[in-house]
PDB file of C-alpha atoms and ligand atoms in Angstrom:
ATOM      1  CA  MET A 729     -15.575   3.054   8.261  1.00  0.00           C
ATOM      2  CA  LEU A 730     -11.902   3.813   8.453  1.00  0.00           C
ATOM      3  CA  LYS A 731      -9.870   0.768   9.663  1.00  0.00           C
ATOM      4  CA  HIS A 732      -8.259   2.980  12.405  1.00  0.00           C
ATOM      5  CA  GLN A 733     -11.757   3.603  13.833  1.00  0.00           C
ATOM      6  CA  LEU A 734     -13.150   0.231  13.188  1.00  0.00           C
ATOM      7  CA  THR A 735     -10.268  -0.723  15.592  1.00  0.00           C
ATOM      8  CA  ALA A 736     -10.828   1.446  18.267  1.00  0.00           C
ATOM      9  CA  ILE A 737     -14.607   0.549  18.422  1.00  0.00           C
ATOM     10  CA  VAL A 738     -13.562  -3.077  18.721  1.00  0.00           C
ATOM     11  CA  PHE A 739     -10.740  -2.585  21.088  1.00  0.00           C
ATOM     12  CA  ILE A 740     -12.684  -0.265  23.060  1.00  0.00           C
ATOM     13  CA  SER A 741     -15.654  -2.602  23.157  1.00  0.00           C
ATOM     14  CA  ILE A 742     -13.197  -5.011  24.767  1.00  0.00           C
ATOM     15  CA  LEU A 743     -11.979  -2.980  27.655  1.00  0.00           C
ATOM     16  CA  LEU A 744     -15.691  -2.398  28.497  1.00  0.00           C
ATOM     17  CA  LEU A 745     -16.698  -5.646  28.013  1.00  0.00           C
ATOM     18  CA  LEU A 746     -13.612  -6.624  30.728  1.00  0.00           C
ATOM     19  CA  LYS A 747     -14.339  -3.978  32.599  1.00  0.00           C
ATOM     20  CA  ILE A 748     -17.802  -4.982  33.133  1.00  0.00           C
ATOM     21  CA  ILE A 749     -17.238  -8.666  33.381  1.00  0.00           C
ATOM     22  CA  SER A 750     -14.412  -7.538  36.152  1.00  0.00           C
ATOM     23  CA  PHE A 751     -17.492  -6.399  38.949  1.00  0.00           C
ATOM     24  CA  PHE A 752     -18.314 -10.124  38.680  1.00  0.00           C
ATOM     25  CA  ILE A 753     -15.158 -11.746  38.643  1.00  0.00           C
ATOM     26  CA  VAL A 754     -11.516 -10.405  39.523  1.00  0.00           C
ATOM     27  CA  ILE A 755      -9.668 -10.091  36.583  1.00  0.00           C
ATOM     28  CA  GLU A 756      -5.934  -9.081  36.804  1.00  0.00           C
ATOM     29  CA  ILE A 757      -4.987  -5.619  35.245  1.00  0.00           C
ATOM     30  CA  SER A 758      -2.446  -7.573  33.479  1.00  0.00           C
ATOM     31  CA  TYR A 759      -5.240  -8.503  31.401  1.00  0.00           C
ATOM     32  CA  PHE A 760      -6.354  -4.871  30.518  1.00  0.00           C
ATOM     33  CA  ILE A 761      -2.631  -3.769  29.805  1.00  0.00           C
ATOM     34  CA  LEU A 762      -2.108  -6.697  27.135  1.00  0.00           C
ATOM     35  CA  VAL A 763      -5.410  -5.370  25.355  1.00  0.00           C
ATOM     36  CA  ALA A 764      -4.198  -2.195  25.209  1.00  0.00           C
ATOM     37  CA  ALA A 765      -0.374  -3.418  23.695  1.00  0.00           C
ATOM     38  CA  LEU A 766      -2.567  -4.995  21.345  1.00  0.00           C
ATOM     39  CA  TRP A 767      -4.431  -2.007  20.470  1.00  0.00           C
ATOM     40  CA  LEU A 768      -1.326   0.122  19.952  1.00  0.00           C
ATOM     41  CA  ALA A 769       0.515  -2.417  18.350  1.00  0.00           C
ATOM     42  CA  VAL A 770      -2.397  -2.112  15.143  1.00  0.00           C
ATOM     43  CA  VAL A 771      -2.186   1.166  15.124  1.00  0.00           C
ATOM     44  CA  LEU A 772       1.676   0.860  14.555  1.00  0.00           C
ATOM     45  CA  TRP A 773       1.261  -1.898  12.055  1.00  0.00           C
ATOM     46  CA  GLY A 774      -1.555   0.114  10.154  1.00  0.00           C
ATOM     47  CA  SER A 775       0.135   3.610  10.269  1.00  0.00           C
ATOM     48  CA  SER A 776       3.672   2.342   9.010  1.00  0.00           C
ATOM     49  CA  PHE A 777       2.746   0.377   6.177  1.00  0.00           C
ATOM     50  CA  ILE A 778       0.871   2.929   3.305  1.00  0.00           C
ATOM     51  CA  SER A 779      -0.457   0.261   1.493  1.00  0.00           C
ATOM     52  CA  SER A 780      -2.824  -1.375   4.433  1.00  0.00           C
ATOM     53  CA  ASN A 781      -5.148   2.010   3.922  1.00  0.00           C
ATOM     54  CA  TYR A 782      -5.547   2.249   7.463  1.00  0.00           C
ATOM     55  CA  HIS A 783      -5.572   5.751   8.018  1.00  0.00           C
ATOM     56  CA  VAL A 784      -6.418   6.979   4.391  1.00  0.00           C
ATOM     57  CA  LYS A 785      -7.291   5.636   0.734  1.00  0.00           C
ATOM     58  CA  SER A 786      -3.788   5.584  -0.701  1.00  0.00           C
ATOM     59  CA  TYR A 787      -3.172   4.254  -4.536  1.00  0.00           C
ATOM     60  CA  CYS A 788      -0.237   1.589  -4.508  1.00  0.00           C
ATOM     61  CA  SER A 789      -0.916  -0.225  -7.533  1.00  0.00           C
ATOM     62  CA  ASN A 790      -3.442  -0.920 -10.485  1.00  0.00           C
ATOM     63  CA  PRO A 791      -4.669  -4.004  -8.955  1.00  0.00           C
ATOM     64  CA  LEU A 792      -7.137  -4.098 -12.227  1.00  0.00           C
ATOM     65  CA  GLU A 793      -4.540  -4.058 -14.596  1.00  0.00           C
ATOM     66  CA  THR A 794      -4.129  -7.230 -16.278  1.00  0.00           C
ATOM     67  CA  GLU A 795      -1.428  -5.729 -19.468  1.00  0.00           C
ATOM     68  CA  LYS A 796       2.234  -5.528 -18.203  1.00  0.00           C
ATOM     69  CA  LYS A 797       2.264  -2.130 -17.957  1.00  0.00           C
ATOM     70  CA  ILE A 798       3.954  -0.290 -14.365  1.00  0.00           C
ATOM     71  CA  ALA A 799       5.384   2.646 -13.591  1.00  0.00           C
ATOM     72  CA  ILE A 800       8.724   4.115 -11.653  1.00  0.00           C
ATOM     73  CA  THR A 801       8.464   6.540  -9.051  1.00  0.00           C
ATOM     74  CA  PHE A 802      11.545   8.104  -7.457  1.00  0.00           C
ATOM     75  CA  ASP A 803      11.571  10.005  -3.903  1.00  0.00           C
ATOM     76  CA  ASP A 804      13.098  12.499  -2.019  1.00  0.00           C
ATOM     77  CA  GLY A 805      14.752  14.776  -5.083  1.00  0.00           C
ATOM     78  CA  PRO A 806      15.555  16.808  -6.331  1.00  0.00           C
ATOM     79  CA  ASN A 807      19.244  16.082  -6.473  1.00  0.00           C
ATOM     80  CA  PRO A 808      22.832  16.554  -8.251  1.00  0.00           C
ATOM     81  CA  ASN A 809      22.241  12.587  -8.820  1.00  0.00           C
ATOM     82  CA  THR A 810      18.467  13.322 -10.501  1.00  0.00           C
ATOM     83  CA  LEU A 811      20.357  14.362 -13.489  1.00  0.00           C
ATOM     84  CA  LEU A 812      21.978  10.698 -14.206  1.00  0.00           C
ATOM     85  CA  ILE A 813      18.971   8.974 -13.610  1.00  0.00           C
ATOM     86  CA  LEU A 814      17.006  11.185 -16.195  1.00  0.00           C
ATOM     87  CA  GLU A 815      19.834  10.398 -18.530  1.00  0.00           C
ATOM     88  CA  VAL A 816      18.874   6.855 -18.349  1.00  0.00           C
ATOM     89  CA  LEU A 817      15.062   7.518 -18.617  1.00  0.00           C
ATOM     90  CA  LYS A 818      15.847   9.292 -21.820  1.00  0.00           C
ATOM     91  CA  LYS A 819      18.150   6.682 -22.775  1.00  0.00           C
ATOM     92  CA  HIS A 820      15.450   4.665 -23.006  1.00  0.00           C
ATOM     93  CA  ASN A 821      12.264   6.756 -23.533  1.00  0.00           C
ATOM     94  CA  VAL A 822      10.546   6.095 -20.291  1.00  0.00           C
ATOM     95  CA  LYS A 823       8.224   8.627 -18.349  1.00  0.00           C
ATOM     96  CA  ALA A 824       8.698   8.345 -14.510  1.00  0.00           C
ATOM     97  CA  ALA A 825       7.306  10.486 -11.522  1.00  0.00           C
ATOM     98  CA  PHE A 826       9.113  12.188  -9.135  1.00  0.00           C
ATOM     99  CA  PHE A 827       8.000  12.557  -5.277  1.00  0.00           C
ATOM    100  CA  CYS A 828       9.902  15.949  -4.711  1.00  0.00           C
ATOM    101  CA  ILE A 829      10.971  17.883  -1.677  1.00  0.00           C
ATOM    102  CA  GLY A 830       9.986  21.332  -1.184  1.00  0.00           C
ATOM    103  CA  LYS A 831      13.165  22.333   0.020  1.00  0.00           C
ATOM    104  CA  ASN A 832      15.194  20.599  -2.243  1.00  0.00           C
ATOM    105  CA  ILE A 833      13.662  21.800  -5.092  1.00  0.00           C
ATOM    106  CA  GLU A 834      14.554  25.462  -3.910  1.00  0.00           C
ATOM    107  CA  LYS A 835      17.873  24.108  -3.376  1.00  0.00           C
ATOM    108  CA  TYR A 836      18.134  22.624  -7.136  1.00  0.00           C
ATOM    109  CA  PRO A 837      15.732  24.622  -9.473  1.00  0.00           C
ATOM    110  CA  GLU A 838      17.277  23.740 -12.327  1.00  0.00           C
ATOM    111  CA  ILE A 839      17.444  20.595 -12.102  1.00  0.00           C
ATOM    112  CA  PHE A 840      13.330  20.638 -11.125  1.00  0.00           C
ATOM    113  CA  GLU A 841      13.152  22.461 -13.946  1.00  0.00           C
ATOM    114  CA  GLN A 842      14.996  19.910 -16.158  1.00  0.00           C
ATOM    115  CA  VAL A 843      12.712  16.905 -14.498  1.00  0.00           C
ATOM    116  CA  ILE A 844       9.561  18.993 -15.729  1.00  0.00           C
ATOM    117  CA  SER A 845      10.882  19.906 -19.221  1.00  0.00           C
ATOM    118  CA  GLU A 846      11.860  16.164 -19.944  1.00  0.00           C
ATOM    119  CA  ASN A 847       7.671  15.412 -19.176  1.00  0.00           C
ATOM    120  CA  HIS A 848       7.945  13.920 -16.264  1.00  0.00           C
ATOM    121  CA  ILE A 849       5.262  13.827 -13.699  1.00  0.00           C
ATOM    122  CA  VAL A 850       6.564  15.984 -10.354  1.00  0.00           C
ATOM    123  CA  ALA A 851       4.403  15.533  -7.168  1.00  0.00           C
ATOM    124  CA  ASN A 852       4.455  16.368  -3.466  1.00  0.00           C
ATOM    125  CA  HIS A 853       6.557  14.762  -0.917  1.00  0.00           C
ATOM    126  CA  SER A 854       6.138  17.337   1.448  1.00  0.00           C
ATOM    127  CA  TYR A 855       8.346  20.429   2.177  1.00  0.00           C
ATOM    128  CA  GLY A 856      11.077  19.521   4.773  1.00  0.00           C
ATOM    129  CA  HIS A 857      10.670  15.903   4.535  1.00  0.00           C
ATOM    130  CA  SER A 858      10.747  16.020   8.845  1.00  0.00           C
ATOM    131  CA  SER A 859      11.703  12.708  10.474  1.00  0.00           C
ATOM    132  CA  LEU A 860       8.876  13.941  13.067  1.00  0.00           C
ATOM    133  CA  PHE A 861       6.099  14.401  10.575  1.00  0.00           C
ATOM    134  CA  ASP A 862       4.360  11.391  11.640  1.00  0.00           C
ATOM    135  CA  PHE A 863       3.685  13.445  14.924  1.00  0.00           C
ATOM    136  CA  PHE A 864       2.952  16.863  12.836  1.00  0.00           C
ATOM    137  CA  ARG A 865      -0.638  18.348  13.440  1.00  0.00           C
ATOM    138  CA  LYS A 866      -3.156  18.532  10.763  1.00  0.00           C
ATOM    139  CA  SER A 867      -2.256  22.371  10.448  1.00  0.00           C
ATOM    140  CA  GLN A 868       1.624  21.554   9.911  1.00  0.00           C
ATOM    141  CA  VAL A 869       0.765  19.119   7.244  1.00  0.00           C
ATOM    142  CA  ILE A 870      -1.181  21.229   5.432  1.00  0.00           C
ATOM    143  CA  ASP A 871       1.285  23.937   5.855  1.00  0.00           C
ATOM    144  CA  GLU A 872       3.796  21.333   4.207  1.00  0.00           C
ATOM    145  CA  LEU A 873       1.599  20.214   1.381  1.00  0.00           C
ATOM    146  CA  ASN A 874       0.680  24.385   0.507  1.00  0.00           C
ATOM    147  CA  LYS A 875       4.203  25.227   0.946  1.00  0.00           C
ATOM    148  CA  THR A 876       5.537  22.527  -1.621  1.00  0.00           C
ATOM    149  CA  ASP A 877       2.604  22.905  -4.007  1.00  0.00           C
ATOM    150  CA  ALA A 878       3.338  26.551  -4.386  1.00  0.00           C
ATOM    151  CA  ILE A 879       6.882  25.976  -4.736  1.00  0.00           C
ATOM    152  CA  ILE A 880       5.796  23.377  -8.088  1.00  0.00           C
ATOM    153  CA  ALA A 881       3.236  25.728  -8.931  1.00  0.00           C
ATOM    154  CA  LYS A 882       5.465  28.508  -9.598  1.00  0.00           C
ATOM    155  CA  VAL A 883       7.651  26.562 -12.306  1.00  0.00           C
ATOM    156  CA  LEU A 884       5.195  24.099 -13.513  1.00  0.00           C
ATOM    157  CA  GLY A 885       2.335  26.791 -13.325  1.00  0.00           C
ATOM    158  CA  LYS A 886      -0.194  23.758 -11.658  1.00  0.00           C
ATOM    159  CA  LYS A 887      -0.682  22.578  -8.540  1.00  0.00           C
ATOM    160  CA  PRO A 888       0.049  18.484  -8.318  1.00  0.00           C
ATOM    161  CA  LEU A 889      -2.862  16.277  -6.900  1.00  0.00           C
ATOM    162  CA  PHE A 890      -0.224  13.459  -6.206  1.00  0.00           C
ATOM    163  CA  PHE A 891       1.321  13.134  -2.407  1.00  0.00           C
ATOM    164  CA  ARG A 892       3.534  10.949  -0.831  1.00  0.00           C
ATOM    165  CA  PRO A 893       3.992  11.177   3.041  1.00  0.00           C
ATOM    166  CA  PRO A 894       7.764  10.838   4.256  1.00  0.00           C
ATOM    167  CA  TYR A 895       8.665   7.176   4.855  1.00  0.00           C
ATOM    168  CA  GLY A 896       5.124   5.862   3.834  1.00  0.00           C
ATOM    169  CA  VAL A 897       3.706   6.731   7.354  1.00  0.00           C
ATOM    170  CA  THR A 898       0.146   7.680   7.640  1.00  0.00           C
ATOM    171  CA  THR A 899      -1.751   9.274  10.304  1.00  0.00           C
ATOM    172  CA  PRO A 900      -4.596  10.598  11.626  1.00  0.00           C
ATOM    173  CA  SER A 901      -3.834  14.254  10.840  1.00  0.00           C
ATOM    174  CA  ILE A 902      -2.396  13.281   7.397  1.00  0.00           C
ATOM    175  CA  ARG A 903      -6.227  11.709   6.880  1.00  0.00           C
ATOM    176  CA  ARG A 904      -7.368  15.577   8.347  1.00  0.00           C
ATOM    177  CA  ALA A 905      -5.129  17.438   5.767  1.00  0.00           C
ATOM    178  CA  LEU A 906      -5.951  15.567   2.899  1.00  0.00           C
ATOM    179  CA  GLU A 907      -9.477  16.450   3.404  1.00  0.00           C
ATOM    180  CA  VAL A 908      -8.454  19.655   2.887  1.00  0.00           C
ATOM    181  CA  THR A 909      -5.970  19.661   0.130  1.00  0.00           C
ATOM    182  CA  LYS A 910      -7.357  17.478  -1.880  1.00  0.00           C
ATOM    183  CA  HIS A 911      -4.488  15.409  -2.660  1.00  0.00           C
ATOM    184  CA  LYS A 912      -4.446  11.728  -3.606  1.00  0.00           C
ATOM    185  CA  LEU A 913      -2.126   9.677  -1.655  1.00  0.00           C
ATOM    186  CA  ILE A 914       0.227   7.846  -4.014  1.00  0.00           C
ATOM    187  CA  GLY A 915       1.878   4.603  -2.237  1.00  0.00           C
ATOM    188  CA  TRP A 916       3.993   1.728  -4.222  1.00  0.00           C
ATOM    189  CA  ASN A 917       3.730  -2.233  -4.057  1.00  0.00           C
ATOM    190  CA  VAL A 918       6.939  -2.758  -5.011  1.00  0.00           C
ATOM    191  CA  ARG A 919       9.976  -1.419  -2.630  1.00  0.00           C
ATOM    192  CA  SER A 920      13.009  -1.361  -4.092  1.00  0.00           C
ATOM    193  CA  LEU A 921      14.876  -0.371  -0.747  1.00  0.00           C
ATOM    194  CA  ASP A 922      17.350   1.523  -2.536  1.00  0.00           C
ATOM    195  CA  GLY A 923      17.692   3.641   0.164  1.00  0.00           C
ATOM    196  CA  ILE A 924      19.018   1.179   2.875  1.00  0.00           C
ATOM    197  CA  ILE A 925      20.817  -1.734   0.688  1.00  0.00           C
ATOM    198  CA  LYS A 926      23.855  -0.544  -1.001  1.00  0.00           C
ATOM    199  CA  ASN A 927      24.666  -3.812  -3.040  1.00  0.00           C
ATOM    200  CA  GLU A 928      22.708  -3.246  -6.536  1.00  0.00           C
ATOM    201  CA  LYS A 929      22.035  -7.115  -7.275  1.00  0.00           C
ATOM    202  CA  ILE A 930      19.739  -7.725  -4.010  1.00  0.00           C
ATOM    203  CA  ILE A 931      17.978  -4.204  -4.795  1.00  0.00           C
ATOM    204  CA  PHE A 932      17.583  -5.337  -8.557  1.00  0.00           C
ATOM    205  CA  ASN A 933      16.517  -8.782  -7.677  1.00  0.00           C
ATOM    206  CA  ARG A 934      14.171  -7.245  -4.924  1.00  0.00           C
ATOM    207  CA  ILE A 935      12.523  -5.744  -7.782  1.00  0.00           C
ATOM    208  CA  ILE A 936      11.810  -8.168 -10.187  1.00  0.00           C
ATOM    209  CA  LYS A 937      10.609 -10.401  -8.119  1.00  0.00           C
ATOM    210  CA  ARG A 938       7.668  -8.516  -7.162  1.00  0.00           C
ATOM    211  CA  VAL A 939       7.089  -6.628 -10.633  1.00  0.00           C
ATOM    212  CA  LYS A 940       3.887  -7.645 -11.808  1.00  0.00           C
ATOM    213  CA  PRO A 941       0.754  -5.994 -14.146  1.00  0.00           C
ATOM    214  CA  GLY A 942      -0.288  -2.375 -12.454  1.00  0.00           C
ATOM    215  CA  ALA A 943       2.741  -2.156 -10.274  1.00  0.00           C
ATOM    216  CA  ILE A 944       4.308   0.812  -8.462  1.00  0.00           C
ATOM    217  CA  ILE A 945       8.054   0.950  -8.238  1.00  0.00           C
ATOM    218  CA  LEU A 946       9.315   3.049  -5.442  1.00  0.00           C
ATOM    219  CA  MET A 947      13.050   3.912  -5.672  1.00  0.00           C
ATOM    220  CA  HIS A 948      15.201   6.910  -5.086  1.00  0.00           C
ATOM    221  CA  ASP A 949      16.996   9.482  -7.351  1.00  0.00           C
ATOM    222  CA  THR A 950      19.282  10.438  -4.273  1.00  0.00           C
ATOM    223  CA  THR A 951      21.608   7.539  -4.269  1.00  0.00           C
ATOM    224  CA  PHE A 952      24.251   6.523  -6.978  1.00  0.00           C
ATOM    225  CA  GLU A 953      23.277   2.560  -7.055  1.00  0.00           C
ATOM    226  CA  SER A 954      19.395   3.577  -7.982  1.00  0.00           C
ATOM    227  CA  VAL A 955      21.217   5.072 -11.146  1.00  0.00           C
ATOM    228  CA  SER A 956      22.625   1.533 -12.628  1.00  0.00           C
ATOM    229  CA  VAL A 957      19.653  -0.584 -11.011  1.00  0.00           C
ATOM    230  CA  LEU A 958      17.112   1.664 -12.993  1.00  0.00           C
ATOM    231  CA  GLU A 959      19.332   0.895 -16.204  1.00  0.00           C
ATOM    232  CA  GLN A 960      19.309  -2.948 -15.377  1.00  0.00           C
ATOM    233  CA  LEU A 961      15.630  -2.975 -14.577  1.00  0.00           C
ATOM    234  CA  LEU A 962      14.990  -0.833 -18.159  1.00  0.00           C
ATOM    235  CA  LEU A 963      16.804  -3.617 -20.011  1.00  0.00           C
ATOM    236  CA  PHE A 964      15.001  -6.134 -17.743  1.00  0.00           C
ATOM    237  CA  LEU A 965      11.604  -4.900 -18.514  1.00  0.00           C
ATOM    238  CA  GLU A 966      12.348  -4.398 -22.182  1.00  0.00           C
ATOM    239  CA  LYS A 967      13.206  -7.868 -22.647  1.00  0.00           C
ATOM    240  CA  ASN A 968       9.811  -8.868 -20.669  1.00  0.00           C
ATOM    241  CA  ASN A 969       7.947  -7.236 -22.891  1.00  0.00           C
ATOM    242  CA  TYR A 970       6.497  -4.429 -19.913  1.00  0.00           C
ATOM    243  CA  LYS A 971       5.542  -1.228 -20.691  1.00  0.00           C
ATOM    244  CA  VAL A 972       6.609   2.035 -18.354  1.00  0.00           C
ATOM    245  CA  VAL A 973       3.736   4.138 -18.307  1.00  0.00           C
ATOM    246  CA  ALA A 974       3.153   7.316 -16.656  1.00  0.00           C
ATOM    247  CA  ILE A 975       1.613   6.573 -12.993  1.00  0.00           C
ATOM    248  CA  ASP A 976      -1.387   8.887 -13.955  1.00  0.00           C
ATOM    249  CA  GLN A 977      -1.839   7.111 -16.783  1.00  0.00           C
ATOM    250  CA  LEU A 978      -1.615   3.707 -14.850  1.00  0.00           C
ATOM    251  CA  LEU A 979      -4.126   4.696 -12.023  1.00  0.00           C
ATOM    252  CA  ASN A 980      -6.564   6.848 -14.391  1.00  0.00           C
ATOM    253  CA  LEU A 981      -6.055   9.471 -11.844  1.00  0.00           C
ATOM    254  CA  LYS A 982      -5.723  13.407 -12.845  1.00  0.00           C
ATOM    255  CA  ALA A 983      -2.232  14.296 -11.692  1.00  0.00           C
ATOM    256  CA  TYR A 984      -2.349  17.851 -11.373  1.00  0.00           C
ATOM    257  CA  GLU A 985      -5.047  20.547 -10.923  1.00  0.00           C
ATOM    258  CA  ASN A 986      -6.979  21.939 -14.094  1.00  0.00           C
TER     259      ASN A 986
HETATM  260 ZN1  LIG B 653      11.418  10.369   1.171  1.00  0.00          ZN
END
């Protein structure tokens, strides 16, 4: 059973129990409100953290990996800044994964083609990256996924099987949509916060503090800071005998159809 369903059963049971007890003794309405508020808090917590597996099973690392192997992922491209990221990856001979936004691929098709020609993994990160994605219905989520799959397949010749939702937020609609589209939900367990923090040293320290075998690092190829953080990170990983592997290899999952 999914955690979301289990939570609903537990909280509905508590509310029913309170209702039954209220036939015998007076229970103030504030108790009912408190239980409902707690329920809402649990739902919001579970929806906000992809690694909670609250709505959908997600792949956020390989916990069984014992060797010093990790994967690096970039969200929100392609974008002119992606070219700088590609340069650093090439210099260090590292294969990363790019979770691309469909409309950005349409805007920068040559950059997307370059990502593919340099043998990086590409995956689906929705079509529009809407700030309202959490409120999309199942059909809207399916549309977003199919549209971006088609854009990727036009260049690559095959459809991606990996999806990362905008902001890492999951919802019941996303779960139901994934049952149709069959994408695997890919998260992370090392969040660089490179989209929020502007200080390269802080971003770098955040990452290296959290790196361990099987880790998946989340970065963004859209911010300038990420370029130098990536350079420092790859040097750190080399020095500490970490190997950056492709994400499909780290997770033992197929990244594409066929
Ligand atoms: Zn994103």
